[in-house]
Amino acid sequence: MNDAALEKKHFMNTGLPLFANLPHRIAELSPDMVRYGRKELDLALVEMPGMVSLREEYAGKKPLEGARIMGSLHMTIQTAVLMETLVQLGADVRWVSCNIFSTQDHAAAAVVAGPDGSADKPQGVPVYAWKGETLPEYWWCTLQALMWPEESGPTLILDDGGDATLVVHMGCEFEESGTIPAVDTAESEEFKSVLALLHAVRAAKGDRFWRDLASSIRGVSEETTTGVHRLYERVENGTLLFGAINVNDSVTKSKFDNVYGCRHSLVDAIMRATDVLIAGKKALVCGFGDVGKGSVQSLRGQSARIAITEVDPICALQACMLGLDVVRLDDVADQFDIFVTTTGNKSIIGVEHMKRMKHNAIVCNIGHFDNEIDMGDLEKLVAAGEVEKIEIKPQVHEFKFKNTTHGPGGGGHSILLLAEGRLVNLGCATGHPSFVMSASFTNQIMAQIELHENAEKFGKTVTVLSKVLDEKVARLHLAKFGAELTELTEEQAAYIGVTVEGPYKTDQYRY
């Protein structure tokens, strides 16, 4: 089969050529969808003072001119504001969502049309994302966003969870080794899609595609805990191909997104999905890091009765100081009405826990993207006929266990599983509010500018943005609240060992 024929061959079950060269691929590009998305973009911008301030600061300066930025981050209204800010600062941008359920289709339509375009004549950002992608479609989308029309690659990646960074590194590593593992050796359906993609690219393009693409990449800024963990692993192993900025651990990201964002969006998602009263219900939050802390605050706001699970004694002690019970899931799986995973780890809730849960217990995840809840083994029980999977509405499923005896009338019980174990706040609601994302995305833009201008100084390592920039992000958002900062005198600043202008805390300070 010649190269042209290979490139036209559909990738897995997508019905799409592997190298489609499409200007975009979204759910719907209609005048009504564009109008709806554009209006929400306008409303969101008012709530995103960091984006507004950066647009004003760099007006006419184009600090990202010449940058080709590939973004892999939830395609929401707030992300669309980020994308259009990057464009205003001079970047050439292409985008995918980092989650098969998180795309807001009207946001994708608006940003594809662009502020000066229309549904008929789109002039915006190429986007490859829609709500409800299959896993093969998701990885197909990632490949499309990594390739510019002339088949050059990005100079920068803006990643959330590390998937774009992962596929580039794996592609290079398998080219170096000369072999790609067989698809049927994959331990998960997701990894099967990744291997299938890599095999298909090799068949179509040979064994230099990924290394040639990676050669133009100067760096990556990473949004979240999981992706940062992957980056640090690569630093330790000596396999990181380019420098990285850890956006997740900026205080104005980790606290605002992970604590305050989850405080807003967790109960929003549960209530939209189920309409169940949360007050008085017993809720178990698995993990008490920043995401767990925000989730506990969210559930407390609705007067749930809450306990947590933890492996970290410091986090567990913090929970005790807030009057929370610290328990083991194995001991209490049959005692709670709502289960929320927040750990950033894998295999937190398994099918043996689900078999013991109360009838119609709600199970959801707001931590790691897709494997905190053991969906693989649950789907195996569905395939074996032991569990019935019933779609109540998109991203809300009842799983009815046929062989248990603590359901209605002594029969099988059910659990209500949200967003198929993926991020519930994005699968069943609209994610974090605009103001919170403004803080996160201001960090992202600063990181992208740093990498574009000074990538070489970062080497092949992972760096956190400076405290100066972290404080700048906070300053840009204070006016929205009418806050007025106190100013130190020279004597006061000298007494505590800082400058009048800041930064005011050491890097070791824990906020």
mmCIF file of N, CA, C and O in Angstrom, residues 39 49 70 82 102 139 155 172 187 222 236 335 353 411 445 481 487 511:
data_model
loop_
_atom_site.group_PDB
_atom_site.id
_atom_site.type_symbol
_atom_site.label_atom_id
_atom_site.label_comp_id
_atom_site.label_asym_id
_atom_site.label_seq_id
_atom_site.Cartn_x
_atom_site.Cartn_y
_atom_site.Cartn_z
ATOM 1 N N LYS A 39 -21.301 34.630 23.214
ATOM 2 C CA LYS A 39 -21.893 35.372 24.325
ATOM 3 C C LYS A 39 -21.331 34.903 25.660
ATOM 4 O O LYS A 39 -21.009 35.727 26.534
ATOM 5 N N PRO A 49 -10.098 38.574 35.146
ATOM 6 C CA PRO A 49 -9.272 39.787 35.120
ATOM 7 C C PRO A 49 -7.816 39.525 34.752
ATOM 8 O O PRO A 49 -7.144 40.412 34.215
ATOM 9 N N MET A 70 0.596 24.072 20.770
ATOM 10 C CA MET A 70 -0.390 22.996 20.762
ATOM 11 C C MET A 70 -0.948 22.872 22.171
ATOM 12 O O MET A 70 -0.201 22.638 23.133
ATOM 13 N N LEU A 82 -8.606 31.714 27.190
ATOM 14 C CA LEU A 82 -7.160 31.500 27.201
ATOM 15 C C LEU A 82 -6.605 31.436 25.779
ATOM 16 O O LEU A 82 -5.610 32.091 25.446
ATOM 17 N N SER A 102 -15.219 16.482 28.467
ATOM 18 C CA SER A 102 -15.181 17.826 29.039
ATOM 19 C C SER A 102 -15.437 18.951 28.048
ATOM 20 O O SER A 102 -15.594 20.103 28.449
ATOM 21 N N TRP A 139 -7.437 10.259 20.718
ATOM 22 C CA TRP A 139 -6.030 10.221 20.321
ATOM 23 C C TRP A 139 -5.848 10.680 18.876
ATOM 24 O O TRP A 139 -4.815 11.257 18.533
ATOM 25 N N THR A 155 6.070 24.484 18.598
ATOM 26 C CA THR A 155 7.282 24.898 19.311
ATOM 27 C C THR A 155 7.071 24.819 20.817
ATOM 28 O O THR A 155 8.042 24.737 21.574
ATOM 29 N N CYS A 172 8.905 9.009 20.116
ATOM 30 C CA CYS A 172 10.364 9.120 19.950
ATOM 31 C C CYS A 172 11.075 7.890 20.493
ATOM 32 O O CYS A 172 12.013 7.357 19.870
ATOM 33 N N GLU A 187 -2.514 -2.730 28.751
ATOM 34 C CA GLU A 187 -3.251 -3.078 29.960
ATOM 35 C C GLU A 187 -4.585 -2.363 30.073
ATOM 36 O O GLU A 187 -5.379 -2.679 30.959
ATOM 37 N N GLU A 222 2.769 22.560 32.170
ATOM 38 C CA GLU A 222 1.846 21.503 32.591
ATOM 39 C C GLU A 222 0.903 22.002 33.685
ATOM 40 O O GLU A 222 1.324 22.586 34.675
ATOM 41 N N GLU A 236 13.902 12.263 36.469
ATOM 42 C CA GLU A 236 14.645 11.263 37.233
ATOM 43 C C GLU A 236 15.238 10.195 36.323
ATOM 44 O O GLU A 236 16.351 9.700 36.555
ATOM 45 N N GLN A 335 -21.400 2.020 54.099
ATOM 46 C CA GLN A 335 -21.995 2.967 55.049
ATOM 47 C C GLN A 335 -22.261 4.357 54.482
ATOM 48 O O GLN A 335 -22.857 5.194 55.167
ATOM 49 N N HIS A 353 -15.609 -2.953 46.348
ATOM 50 C CA HIS A 353 -16.251 -1.879 47.114
ATOM 51 C C HIS A 353 -17.654 -1.604 46.583
ATOM 52 O O HIS A 353 -18.608 -1.450 47.352
ATOM 53 N N GLY A 411 -33.216 -7.973 46.401
ATOM 54 C CA GLY A 411 -32.574 -8.267 45.124
ATOM 55 C C GLY A 411 -31.305 -7.476 44.929
ATOM 56 O O GLY A 411 -30.709 -6.955 45.881
ATOM 57 N N ILE A 445 -0.146 31.408 30.686
ATOM 58 C CA ILE A 445 0.360 32.349 29.685
ATOM 59 C C ILE A 445 1.751 32.845 30.067
ATOM 60 O O ILE A 445 2.653 32.942 29.223
ATOM 61 N N PHE A 481 -12.208 42.265 43.510
ATOM 62 C CA PHE A 481 -12.856 42.221 44.817
ATOM 63 C C PHE A 481 -12.806 43.570 45.537
ATOM 64 O O PHE A 481 -13.265 43.682 46.679
ATOM 65 N N GLU A 487 0.869 48.492 52.419
ATOM 66 C CA GLU A 487 2.233 48.622 51.922
ATOM 67 C C GLU A 487 3.208 48.649 53.098
ATOM 68 O O GLU A 487 2.993 49.365 54.084
ATOM 69 N N TYR A 511 1.184 28.003 52.058
ATOM 70 C CA TYR A 511 0.013 28.883 52.170
ATOM 71 C C TYR A 511 -1.178 28.108 52.707
ATOM 72 O O TYR A 511 -1.357 26.933 52.411
#
